[in-house]
mmCIF file with all atom_site columns, C-alpha atoms in Angstrom:
data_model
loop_
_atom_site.group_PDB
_atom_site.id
_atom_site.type_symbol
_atom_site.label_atom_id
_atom_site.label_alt_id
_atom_site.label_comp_id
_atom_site.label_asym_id
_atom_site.label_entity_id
_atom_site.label_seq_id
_atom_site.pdbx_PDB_ins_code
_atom_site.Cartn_x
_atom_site.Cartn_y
_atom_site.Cartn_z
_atom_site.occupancy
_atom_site.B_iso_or_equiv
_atom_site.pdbx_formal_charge
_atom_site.auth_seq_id
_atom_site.auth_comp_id
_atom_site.auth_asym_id
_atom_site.auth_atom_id
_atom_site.pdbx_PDB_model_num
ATOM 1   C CA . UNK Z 1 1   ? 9.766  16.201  2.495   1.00 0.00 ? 1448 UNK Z CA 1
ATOM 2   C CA . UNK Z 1 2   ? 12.185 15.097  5.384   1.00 0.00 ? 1449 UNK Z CA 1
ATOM 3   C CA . UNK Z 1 3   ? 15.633 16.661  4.605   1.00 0.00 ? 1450 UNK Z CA 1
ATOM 4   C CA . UNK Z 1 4   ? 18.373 13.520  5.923   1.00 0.00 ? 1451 UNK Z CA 1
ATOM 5   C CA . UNK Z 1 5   ? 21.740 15.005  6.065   1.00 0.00 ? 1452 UNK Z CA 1
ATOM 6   C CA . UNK Z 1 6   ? 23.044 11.523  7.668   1.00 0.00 ? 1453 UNK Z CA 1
ATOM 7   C CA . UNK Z 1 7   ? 24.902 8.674   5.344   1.00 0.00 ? 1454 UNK Z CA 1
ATOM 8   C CA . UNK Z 1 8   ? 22.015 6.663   4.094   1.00 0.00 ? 1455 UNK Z CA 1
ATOM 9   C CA . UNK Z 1 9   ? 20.728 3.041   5.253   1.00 0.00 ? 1456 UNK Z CA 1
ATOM 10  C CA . UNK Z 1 10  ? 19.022 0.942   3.282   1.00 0.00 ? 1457 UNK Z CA 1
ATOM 11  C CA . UNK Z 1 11  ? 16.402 -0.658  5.258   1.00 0.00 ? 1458 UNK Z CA 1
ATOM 12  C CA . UNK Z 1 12  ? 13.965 -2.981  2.898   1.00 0.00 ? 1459 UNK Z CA 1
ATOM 13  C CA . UNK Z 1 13  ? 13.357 -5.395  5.508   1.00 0.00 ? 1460 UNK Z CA 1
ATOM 14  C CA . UNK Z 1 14  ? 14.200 -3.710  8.553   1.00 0.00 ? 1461 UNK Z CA 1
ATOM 15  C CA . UNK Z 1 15  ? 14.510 -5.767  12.075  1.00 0.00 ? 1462 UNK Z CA 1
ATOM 16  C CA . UNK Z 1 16  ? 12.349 -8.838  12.395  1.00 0.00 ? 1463 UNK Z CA 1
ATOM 17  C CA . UNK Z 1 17  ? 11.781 -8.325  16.016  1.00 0.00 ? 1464 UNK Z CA 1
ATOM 18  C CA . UNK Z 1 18  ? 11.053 -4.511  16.622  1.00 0.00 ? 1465 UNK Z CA 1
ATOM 19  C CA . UNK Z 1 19  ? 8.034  -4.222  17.944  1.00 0.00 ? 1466 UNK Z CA 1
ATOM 20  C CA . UNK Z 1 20  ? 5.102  -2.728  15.381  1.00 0.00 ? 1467 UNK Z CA 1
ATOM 21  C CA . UNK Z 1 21  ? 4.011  1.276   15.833  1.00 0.00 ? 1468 UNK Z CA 1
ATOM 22  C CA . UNK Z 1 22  ? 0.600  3.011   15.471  1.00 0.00 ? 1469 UNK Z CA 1
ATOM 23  C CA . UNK Z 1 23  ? 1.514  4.135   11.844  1.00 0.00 ? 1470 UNK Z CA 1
ATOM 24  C CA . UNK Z 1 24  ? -1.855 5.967   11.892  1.00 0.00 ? 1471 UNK Z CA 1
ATOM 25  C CA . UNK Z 1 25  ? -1.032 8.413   14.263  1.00 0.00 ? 1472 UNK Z CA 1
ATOM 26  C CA . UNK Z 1 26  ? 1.778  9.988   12.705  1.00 0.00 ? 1473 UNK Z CA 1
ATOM 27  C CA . UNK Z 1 27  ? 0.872  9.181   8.977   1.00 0.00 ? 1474 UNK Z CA 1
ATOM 28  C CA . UNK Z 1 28  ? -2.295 9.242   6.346   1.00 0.00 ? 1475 UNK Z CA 1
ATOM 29  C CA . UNK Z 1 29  ? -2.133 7.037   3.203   1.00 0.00 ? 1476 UNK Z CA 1
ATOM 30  C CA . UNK Z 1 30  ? -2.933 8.087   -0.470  1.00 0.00 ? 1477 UNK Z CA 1
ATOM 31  C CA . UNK Z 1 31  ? -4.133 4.724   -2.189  1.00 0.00 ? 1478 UNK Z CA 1
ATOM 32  C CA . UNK Z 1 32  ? -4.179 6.577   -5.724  1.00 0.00 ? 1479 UNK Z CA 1
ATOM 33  C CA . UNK Z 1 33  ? -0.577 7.834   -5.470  1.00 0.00 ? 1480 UNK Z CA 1
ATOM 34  C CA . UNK Z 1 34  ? 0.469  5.241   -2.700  1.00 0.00 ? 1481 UNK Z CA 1
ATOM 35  C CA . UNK Z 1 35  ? 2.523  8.243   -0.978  1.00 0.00 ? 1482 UNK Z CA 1
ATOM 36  C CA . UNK Z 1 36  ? 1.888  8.507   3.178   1.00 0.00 ? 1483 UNK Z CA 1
ATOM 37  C CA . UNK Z 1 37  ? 1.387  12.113  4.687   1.00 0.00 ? 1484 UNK Z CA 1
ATOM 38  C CA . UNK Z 1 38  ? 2.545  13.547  7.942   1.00 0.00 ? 1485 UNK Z CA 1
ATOM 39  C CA . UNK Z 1 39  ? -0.591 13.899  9.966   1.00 0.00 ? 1486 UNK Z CA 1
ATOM 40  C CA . UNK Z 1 40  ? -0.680 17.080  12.315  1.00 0.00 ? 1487 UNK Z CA 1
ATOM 41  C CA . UNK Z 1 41  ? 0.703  15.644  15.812  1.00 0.00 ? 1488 UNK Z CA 1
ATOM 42  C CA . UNK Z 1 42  ? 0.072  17.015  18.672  1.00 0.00 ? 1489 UNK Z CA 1
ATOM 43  C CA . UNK Z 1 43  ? 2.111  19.798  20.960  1.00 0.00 ? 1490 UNK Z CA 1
ATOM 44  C CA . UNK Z 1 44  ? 3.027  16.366  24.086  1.00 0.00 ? 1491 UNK Z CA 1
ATOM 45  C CA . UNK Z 1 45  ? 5.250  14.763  21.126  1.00 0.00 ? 1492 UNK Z CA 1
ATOM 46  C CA . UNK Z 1 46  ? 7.652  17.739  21.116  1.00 0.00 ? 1493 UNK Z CA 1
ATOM 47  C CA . UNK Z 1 47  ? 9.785  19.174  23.484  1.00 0.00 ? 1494 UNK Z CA 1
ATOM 48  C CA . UNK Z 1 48  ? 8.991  22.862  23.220  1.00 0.00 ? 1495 UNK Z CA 1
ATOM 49  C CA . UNK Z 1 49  ? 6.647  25.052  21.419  1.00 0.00 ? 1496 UNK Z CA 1
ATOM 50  C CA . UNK Z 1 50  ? 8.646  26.169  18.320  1.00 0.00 ? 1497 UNK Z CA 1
ATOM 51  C CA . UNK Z 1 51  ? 9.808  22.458  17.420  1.00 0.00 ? 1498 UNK Z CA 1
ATOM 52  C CA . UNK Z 1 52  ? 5.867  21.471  17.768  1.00 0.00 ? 1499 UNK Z CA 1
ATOM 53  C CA . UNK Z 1 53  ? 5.050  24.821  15.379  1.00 0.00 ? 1500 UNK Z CA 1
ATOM 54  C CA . UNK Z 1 54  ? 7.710  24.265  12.863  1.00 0.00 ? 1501 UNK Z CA 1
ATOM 55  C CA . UNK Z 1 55  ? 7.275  20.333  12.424  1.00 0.00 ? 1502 UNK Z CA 1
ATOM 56  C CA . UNK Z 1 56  ? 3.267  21.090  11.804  1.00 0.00 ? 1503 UNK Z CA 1
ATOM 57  C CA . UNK Z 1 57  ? 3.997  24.331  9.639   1.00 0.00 ? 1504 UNK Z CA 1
ATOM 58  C CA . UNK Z 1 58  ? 6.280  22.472  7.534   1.00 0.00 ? 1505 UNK Z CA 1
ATOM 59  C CA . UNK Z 1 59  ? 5.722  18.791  7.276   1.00 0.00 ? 1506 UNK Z CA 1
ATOM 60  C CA . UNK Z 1 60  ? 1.464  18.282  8.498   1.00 0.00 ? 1507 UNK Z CA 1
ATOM 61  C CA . UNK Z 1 61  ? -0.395 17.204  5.238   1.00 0.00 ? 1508 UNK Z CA 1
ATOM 62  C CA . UNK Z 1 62  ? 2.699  16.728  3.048   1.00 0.00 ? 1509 UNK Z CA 1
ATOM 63  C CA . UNK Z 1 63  ? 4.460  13.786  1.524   1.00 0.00 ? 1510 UNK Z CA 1
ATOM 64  C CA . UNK Z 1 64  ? 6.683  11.829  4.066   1.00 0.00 ? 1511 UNK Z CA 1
ATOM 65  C CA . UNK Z 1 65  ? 10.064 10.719  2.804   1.00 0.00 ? 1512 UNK Z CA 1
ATOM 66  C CA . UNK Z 1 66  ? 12.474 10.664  0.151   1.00 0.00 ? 1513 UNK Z CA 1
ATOM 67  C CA . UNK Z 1 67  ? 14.053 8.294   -2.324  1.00 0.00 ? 1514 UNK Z CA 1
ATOM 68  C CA . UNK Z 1 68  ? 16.926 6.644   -1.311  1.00 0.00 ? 1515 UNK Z CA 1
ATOM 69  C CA . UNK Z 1 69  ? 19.935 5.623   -3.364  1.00 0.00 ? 1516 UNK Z CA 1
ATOM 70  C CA . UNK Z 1 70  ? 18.438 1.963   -3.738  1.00 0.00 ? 1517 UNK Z CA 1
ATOM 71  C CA . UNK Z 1 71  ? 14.968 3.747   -5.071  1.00 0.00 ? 1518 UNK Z CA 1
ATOM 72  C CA . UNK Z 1 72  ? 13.143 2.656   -2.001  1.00 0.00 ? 1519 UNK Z CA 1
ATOM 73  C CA . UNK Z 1 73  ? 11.118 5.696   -0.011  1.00 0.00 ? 1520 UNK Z CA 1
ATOM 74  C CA . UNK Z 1 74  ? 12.606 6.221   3.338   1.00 0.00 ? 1521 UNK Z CA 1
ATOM 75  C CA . UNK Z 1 75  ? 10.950 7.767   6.354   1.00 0.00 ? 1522 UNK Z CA 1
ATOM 76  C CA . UNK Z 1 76  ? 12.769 9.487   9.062   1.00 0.00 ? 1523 UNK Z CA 1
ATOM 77  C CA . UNK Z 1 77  ? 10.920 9.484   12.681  1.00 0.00 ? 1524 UNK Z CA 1
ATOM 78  C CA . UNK Z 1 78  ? 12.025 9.689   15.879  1.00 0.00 ? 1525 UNK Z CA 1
ATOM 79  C CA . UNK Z 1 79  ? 15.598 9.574   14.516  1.00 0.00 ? 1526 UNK Z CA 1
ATOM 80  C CA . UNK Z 1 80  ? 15.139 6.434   12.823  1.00 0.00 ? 1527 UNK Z CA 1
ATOM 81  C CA . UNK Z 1 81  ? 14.653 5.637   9.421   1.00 0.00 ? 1528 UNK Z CA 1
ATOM 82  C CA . UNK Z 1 82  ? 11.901 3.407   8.333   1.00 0.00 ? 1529 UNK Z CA 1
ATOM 83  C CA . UNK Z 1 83  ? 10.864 2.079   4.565   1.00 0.00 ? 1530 UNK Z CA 1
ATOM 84  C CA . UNK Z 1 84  ? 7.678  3.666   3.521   1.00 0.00 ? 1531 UNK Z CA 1
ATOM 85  C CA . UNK Z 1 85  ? 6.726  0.272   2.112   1.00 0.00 ? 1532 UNK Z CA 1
ATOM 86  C CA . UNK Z 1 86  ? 7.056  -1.287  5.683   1.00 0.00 ? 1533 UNK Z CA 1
ATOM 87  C CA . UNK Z 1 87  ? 4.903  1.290   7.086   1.00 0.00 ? 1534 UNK Z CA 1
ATOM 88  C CA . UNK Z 1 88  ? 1.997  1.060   4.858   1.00 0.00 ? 1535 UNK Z CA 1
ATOM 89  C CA . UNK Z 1 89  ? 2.218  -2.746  4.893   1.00 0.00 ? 1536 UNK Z CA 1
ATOM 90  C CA . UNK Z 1 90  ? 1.371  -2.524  8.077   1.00 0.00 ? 1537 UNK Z CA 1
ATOM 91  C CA . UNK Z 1 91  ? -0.722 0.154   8.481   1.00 0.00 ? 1538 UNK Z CA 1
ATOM 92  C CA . UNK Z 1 92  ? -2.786 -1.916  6.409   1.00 0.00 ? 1539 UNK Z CA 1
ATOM 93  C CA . UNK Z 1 93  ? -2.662 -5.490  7.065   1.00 0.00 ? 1540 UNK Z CA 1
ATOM 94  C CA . UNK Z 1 94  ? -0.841 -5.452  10.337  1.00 0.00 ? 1541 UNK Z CA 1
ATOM 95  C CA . UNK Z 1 95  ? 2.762  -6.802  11.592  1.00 0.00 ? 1542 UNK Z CA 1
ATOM 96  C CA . UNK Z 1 96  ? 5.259  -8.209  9.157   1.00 0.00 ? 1543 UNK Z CA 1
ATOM 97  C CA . UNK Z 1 97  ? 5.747  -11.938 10.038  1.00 0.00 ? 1544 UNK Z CA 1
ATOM 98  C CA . UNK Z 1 98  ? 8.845  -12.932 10.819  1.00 0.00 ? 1545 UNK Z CA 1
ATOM 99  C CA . UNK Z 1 99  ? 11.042 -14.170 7.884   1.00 0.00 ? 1546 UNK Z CA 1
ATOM 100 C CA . UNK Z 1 100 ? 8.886  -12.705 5.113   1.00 0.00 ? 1547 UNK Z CA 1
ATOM 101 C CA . UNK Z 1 101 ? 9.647  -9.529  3.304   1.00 0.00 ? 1548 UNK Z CA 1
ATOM 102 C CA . UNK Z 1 102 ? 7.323  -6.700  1.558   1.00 0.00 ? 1549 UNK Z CA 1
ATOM 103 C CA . UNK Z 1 103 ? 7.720  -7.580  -2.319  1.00 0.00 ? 1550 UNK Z CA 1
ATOM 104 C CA . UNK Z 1 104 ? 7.003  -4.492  -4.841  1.00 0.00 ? 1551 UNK Z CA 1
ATOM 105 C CA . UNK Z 1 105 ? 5.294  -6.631  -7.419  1.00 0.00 ? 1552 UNK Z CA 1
ATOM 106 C CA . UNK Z 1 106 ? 6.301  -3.937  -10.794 1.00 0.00 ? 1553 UNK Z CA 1
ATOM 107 C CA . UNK Z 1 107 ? 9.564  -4.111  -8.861  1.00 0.00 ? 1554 UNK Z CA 1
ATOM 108 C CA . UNK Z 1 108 ? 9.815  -0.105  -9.528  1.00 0.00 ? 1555 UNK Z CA 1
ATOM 109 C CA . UNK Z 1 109 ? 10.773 0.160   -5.423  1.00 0.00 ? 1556 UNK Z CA 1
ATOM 110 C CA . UNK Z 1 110 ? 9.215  3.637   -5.253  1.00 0.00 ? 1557 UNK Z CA 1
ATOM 111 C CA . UNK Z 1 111 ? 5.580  2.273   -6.117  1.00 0.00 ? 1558 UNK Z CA 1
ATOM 112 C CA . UNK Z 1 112 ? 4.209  1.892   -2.640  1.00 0.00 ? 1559 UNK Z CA 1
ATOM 113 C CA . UNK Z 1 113 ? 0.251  1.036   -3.714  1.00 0.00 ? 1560 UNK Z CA 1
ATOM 114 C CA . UNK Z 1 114 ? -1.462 -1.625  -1.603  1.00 0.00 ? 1561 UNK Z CA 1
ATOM 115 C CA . UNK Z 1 115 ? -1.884 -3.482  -4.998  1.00 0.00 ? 1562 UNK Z CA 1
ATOM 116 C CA . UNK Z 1 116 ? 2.224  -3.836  -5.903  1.00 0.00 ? 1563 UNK Z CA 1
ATOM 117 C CA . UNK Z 1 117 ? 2.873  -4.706  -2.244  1.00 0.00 ? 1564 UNK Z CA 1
ATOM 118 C CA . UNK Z 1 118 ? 2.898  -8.602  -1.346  1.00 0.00 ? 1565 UNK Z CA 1
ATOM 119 C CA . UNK Z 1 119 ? 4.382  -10.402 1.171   1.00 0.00 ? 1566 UNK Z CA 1
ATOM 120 C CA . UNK Z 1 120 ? 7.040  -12.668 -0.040  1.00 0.00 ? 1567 UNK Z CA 1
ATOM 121 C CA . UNK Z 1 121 ? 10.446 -15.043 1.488   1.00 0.00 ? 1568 UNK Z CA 1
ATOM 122 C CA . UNK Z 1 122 ? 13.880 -13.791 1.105   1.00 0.00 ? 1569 UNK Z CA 1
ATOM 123 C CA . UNK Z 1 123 ? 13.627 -16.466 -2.242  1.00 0.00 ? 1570 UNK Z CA 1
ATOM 124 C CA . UNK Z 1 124 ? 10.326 -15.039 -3.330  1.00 0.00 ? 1571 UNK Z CA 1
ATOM 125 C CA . UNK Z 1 125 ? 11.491 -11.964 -3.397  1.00 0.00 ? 1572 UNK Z CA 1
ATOM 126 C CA . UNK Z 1 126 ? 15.460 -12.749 -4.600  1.00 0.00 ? 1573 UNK Z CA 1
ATOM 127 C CA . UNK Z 1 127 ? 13.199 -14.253 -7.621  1.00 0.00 ? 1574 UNK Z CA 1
ATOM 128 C CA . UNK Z 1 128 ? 11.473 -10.961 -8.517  1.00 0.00 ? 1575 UNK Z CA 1
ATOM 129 C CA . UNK Z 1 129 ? 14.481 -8.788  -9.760  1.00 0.00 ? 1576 UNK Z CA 1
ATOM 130 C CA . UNK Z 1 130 ? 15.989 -7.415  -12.978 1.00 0.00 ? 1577 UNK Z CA 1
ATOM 131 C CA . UNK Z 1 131 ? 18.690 -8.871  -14.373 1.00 0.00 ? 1578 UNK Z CA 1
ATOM 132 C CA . UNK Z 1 132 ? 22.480 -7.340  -12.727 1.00 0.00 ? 1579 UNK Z CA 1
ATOM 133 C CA . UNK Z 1 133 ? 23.950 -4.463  -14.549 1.00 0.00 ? 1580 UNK Z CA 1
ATOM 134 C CA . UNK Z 1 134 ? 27.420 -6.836  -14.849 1.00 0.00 ? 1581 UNK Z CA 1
ATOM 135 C CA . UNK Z 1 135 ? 25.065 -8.878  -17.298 1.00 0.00 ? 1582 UNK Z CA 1
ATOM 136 C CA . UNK Z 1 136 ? 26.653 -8.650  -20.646 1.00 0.00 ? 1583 UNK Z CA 1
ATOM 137 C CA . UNK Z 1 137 ? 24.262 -10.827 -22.512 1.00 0.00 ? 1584 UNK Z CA 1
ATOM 138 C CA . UNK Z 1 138 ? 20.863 -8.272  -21.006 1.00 0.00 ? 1585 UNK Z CA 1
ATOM 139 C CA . UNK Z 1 139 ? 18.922 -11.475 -19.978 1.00 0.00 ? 1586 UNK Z CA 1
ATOM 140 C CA . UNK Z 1 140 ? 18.571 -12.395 -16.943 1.00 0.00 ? 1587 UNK Z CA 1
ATOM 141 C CA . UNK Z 1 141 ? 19.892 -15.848 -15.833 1.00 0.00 ? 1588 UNK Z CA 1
ATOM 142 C CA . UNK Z 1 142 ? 22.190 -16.134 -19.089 1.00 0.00 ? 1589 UNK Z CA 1
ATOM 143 C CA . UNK Z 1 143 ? 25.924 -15.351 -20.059 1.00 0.00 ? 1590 UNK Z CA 1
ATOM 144 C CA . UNK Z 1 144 ? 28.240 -15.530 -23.226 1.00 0.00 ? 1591 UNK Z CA 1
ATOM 145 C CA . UNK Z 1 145 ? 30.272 -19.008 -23.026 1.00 0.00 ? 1592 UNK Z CA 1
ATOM 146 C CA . UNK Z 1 146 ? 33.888 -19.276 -23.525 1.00 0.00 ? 1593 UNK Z CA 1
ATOM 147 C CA . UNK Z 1 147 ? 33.374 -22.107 -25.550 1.00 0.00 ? 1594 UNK Z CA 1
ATOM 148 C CA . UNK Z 1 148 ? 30.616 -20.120 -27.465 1.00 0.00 ? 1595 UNK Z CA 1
ATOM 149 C CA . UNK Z 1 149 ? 27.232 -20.960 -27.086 1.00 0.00 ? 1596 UNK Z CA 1
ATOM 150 C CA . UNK Z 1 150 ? 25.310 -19.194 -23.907 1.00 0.00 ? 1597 UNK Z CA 1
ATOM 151 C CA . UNK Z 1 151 ? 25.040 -20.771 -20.240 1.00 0.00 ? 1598 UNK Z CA 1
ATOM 152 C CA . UNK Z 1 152 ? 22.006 -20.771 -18.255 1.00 0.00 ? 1599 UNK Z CA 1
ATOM 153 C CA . UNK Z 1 153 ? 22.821 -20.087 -14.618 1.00 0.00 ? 1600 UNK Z CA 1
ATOM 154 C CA . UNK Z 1 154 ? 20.137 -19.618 -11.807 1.00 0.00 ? 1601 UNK Z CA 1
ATOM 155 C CA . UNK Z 1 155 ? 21.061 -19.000 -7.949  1.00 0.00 ? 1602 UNK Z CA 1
ATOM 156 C CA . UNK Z 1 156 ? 19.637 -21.494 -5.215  1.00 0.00 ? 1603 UNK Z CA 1
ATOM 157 C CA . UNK Z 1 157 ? 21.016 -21.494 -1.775  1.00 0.00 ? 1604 UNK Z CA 1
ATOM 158 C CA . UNK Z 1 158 ? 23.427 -18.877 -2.227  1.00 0.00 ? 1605 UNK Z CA 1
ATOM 159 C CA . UNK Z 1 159 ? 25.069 -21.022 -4.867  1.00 0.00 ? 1606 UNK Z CA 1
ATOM 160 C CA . UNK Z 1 160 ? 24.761 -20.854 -8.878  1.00 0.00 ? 1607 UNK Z CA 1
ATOM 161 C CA . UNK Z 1 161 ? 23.415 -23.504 -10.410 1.00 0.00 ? 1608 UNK Z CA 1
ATOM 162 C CA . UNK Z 1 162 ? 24.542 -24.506 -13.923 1.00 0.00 ? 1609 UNK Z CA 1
ATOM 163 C CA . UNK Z 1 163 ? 21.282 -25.635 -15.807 1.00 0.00 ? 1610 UNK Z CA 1
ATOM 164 C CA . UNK Z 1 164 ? 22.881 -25.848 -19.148 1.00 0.00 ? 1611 UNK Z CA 1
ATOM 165 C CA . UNK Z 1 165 ? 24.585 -24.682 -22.385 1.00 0.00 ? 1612 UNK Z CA 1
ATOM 166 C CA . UNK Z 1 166 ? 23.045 -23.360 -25.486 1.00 0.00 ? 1613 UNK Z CA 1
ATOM 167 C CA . UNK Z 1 167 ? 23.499 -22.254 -28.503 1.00 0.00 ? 1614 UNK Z CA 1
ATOM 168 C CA . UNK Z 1 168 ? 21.544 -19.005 -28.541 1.00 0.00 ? 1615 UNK Z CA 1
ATOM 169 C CA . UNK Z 1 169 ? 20.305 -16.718 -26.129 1.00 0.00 ? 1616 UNK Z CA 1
ATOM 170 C CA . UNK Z 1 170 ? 16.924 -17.388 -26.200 1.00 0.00 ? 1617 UNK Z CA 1
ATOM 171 C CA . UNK Z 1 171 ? 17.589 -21.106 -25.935 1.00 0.00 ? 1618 UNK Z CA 1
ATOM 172 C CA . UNK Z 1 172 ? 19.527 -20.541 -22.933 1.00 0.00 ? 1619 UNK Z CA 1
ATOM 173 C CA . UNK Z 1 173 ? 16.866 -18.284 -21.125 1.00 0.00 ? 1620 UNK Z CA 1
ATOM 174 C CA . UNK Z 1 174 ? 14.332 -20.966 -22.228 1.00 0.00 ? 1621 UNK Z CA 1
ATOM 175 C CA . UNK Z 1 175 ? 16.454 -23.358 -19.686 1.00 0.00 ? 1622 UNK Z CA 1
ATOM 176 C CA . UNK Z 1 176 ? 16.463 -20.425 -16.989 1.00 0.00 ? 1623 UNK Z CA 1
ATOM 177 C CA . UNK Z 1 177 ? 12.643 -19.453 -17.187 1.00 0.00 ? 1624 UNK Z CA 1
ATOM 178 C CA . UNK Z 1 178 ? 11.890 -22.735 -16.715 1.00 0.00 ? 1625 UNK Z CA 1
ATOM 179 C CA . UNK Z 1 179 ? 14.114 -23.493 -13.261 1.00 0.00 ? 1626 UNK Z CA 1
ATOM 180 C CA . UNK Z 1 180 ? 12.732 -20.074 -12.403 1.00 0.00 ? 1627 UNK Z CA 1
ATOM 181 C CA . UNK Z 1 181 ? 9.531  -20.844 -12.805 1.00 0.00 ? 1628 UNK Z CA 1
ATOM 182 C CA . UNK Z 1 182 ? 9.998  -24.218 -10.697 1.00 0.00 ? 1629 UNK Z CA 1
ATOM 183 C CA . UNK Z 1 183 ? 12.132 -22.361 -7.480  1.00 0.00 ? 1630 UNK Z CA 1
ATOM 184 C CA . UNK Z 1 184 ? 10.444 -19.051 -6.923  1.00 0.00 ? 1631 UNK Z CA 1
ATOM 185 C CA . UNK Z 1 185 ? 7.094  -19.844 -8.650  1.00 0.00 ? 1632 UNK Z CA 1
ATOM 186 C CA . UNK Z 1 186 ? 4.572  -16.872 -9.135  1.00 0.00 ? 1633 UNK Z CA 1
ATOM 187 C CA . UNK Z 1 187 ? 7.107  -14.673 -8.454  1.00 0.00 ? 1634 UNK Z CA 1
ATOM 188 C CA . UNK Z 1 188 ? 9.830  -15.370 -11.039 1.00 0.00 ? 1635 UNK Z CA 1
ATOM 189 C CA . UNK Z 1 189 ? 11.082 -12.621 -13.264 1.00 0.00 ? 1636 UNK Z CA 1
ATOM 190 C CA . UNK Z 1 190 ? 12.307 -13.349 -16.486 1.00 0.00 ? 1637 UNK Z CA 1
#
């Protein structure tokens, strides 16, 4: 692992318009544990002889990265941090198009298998997330009405959306599956 003694950056979707690397020459992918591996590199990529020896003595053939406080693996190379998601993305299906995002389908962030991985919008992927800690009521899309009763809420265009009052929970997230369902489609999360 890649000790980072720098304040961390949480990069999930990186910059739309840096140019794509040759993942495959610094990194291997594990498709059973969906972990990437430092490769060996090669004595031209460092600047003297003991950085080239130490990198390959310590790092070639093991795990790249580390979990970051948002539970997404981050890779440090060249000074730069890039999300291990990103990088097998594309090692395996080629750039990111501009606009989209790299979706973890479980949404457990530090599952980087080609089969949770999916591209997705910023809505797509807005649409495929747990419920906020501040949520009182556990549900997602629901909260406890003043008036009693429970409102469904659900977010579109940076704005909430009232869809309703009712008088139970499940009611309620009845209302909010349903306008979930209808805005982010397969990739709502109830």
């Amino acid at each position: 692992r890649l000790k980072d003694r720098s304040r961390s950056t949480s990069l999930r979707n990186g910059s739309p318009n840096r140019p794509m690397m040759d993942w495959h020459r610094y990194f291997t992918y594990d498709a059973t544990t969906g972990e990437i591996r430092w490769k060996i590199r090669g004595r031209s990529e460092f600047k003297d002889q003991r950085t080239w020896t130490k990198f390959n003595k310590e790092y070639a053939n093991n795990v790249a990265g580390y979990k970051g406080p948002d539970g997404y693996i981050q890779v440090r190379l060249n000074y730069k941090l890039h999300s291990a998601h990103r990088i097998i993305w594309e090692m395996h299906n080629g750039p990111i198009p501009e606009g989209m995002r790299i979706d973890h389908e479980s949404m457990d962030t530090a599952n980087n298998r080609l089969d949770n991985l999916r591209l997705a919008t910023a809505i797509q992927n807005s649409g495929n997330s747990r419920a906020r800690k501040t949520n009182k009521c556990g549900v997602k899309g629901i909260c406890k009405h003043q008036d009693g009763g429970y409102a469904a809420y659900i977010g579109i265009d940076g704005k909430t959306k009232y869809l309703g009052l009712r008088a139970t929970p499940e009611e309620a997230h009845e209302l909010y599956k349903a306008a979930a369902i209808e805005r982010f489609g397969e990739y709502a999360r109830f």
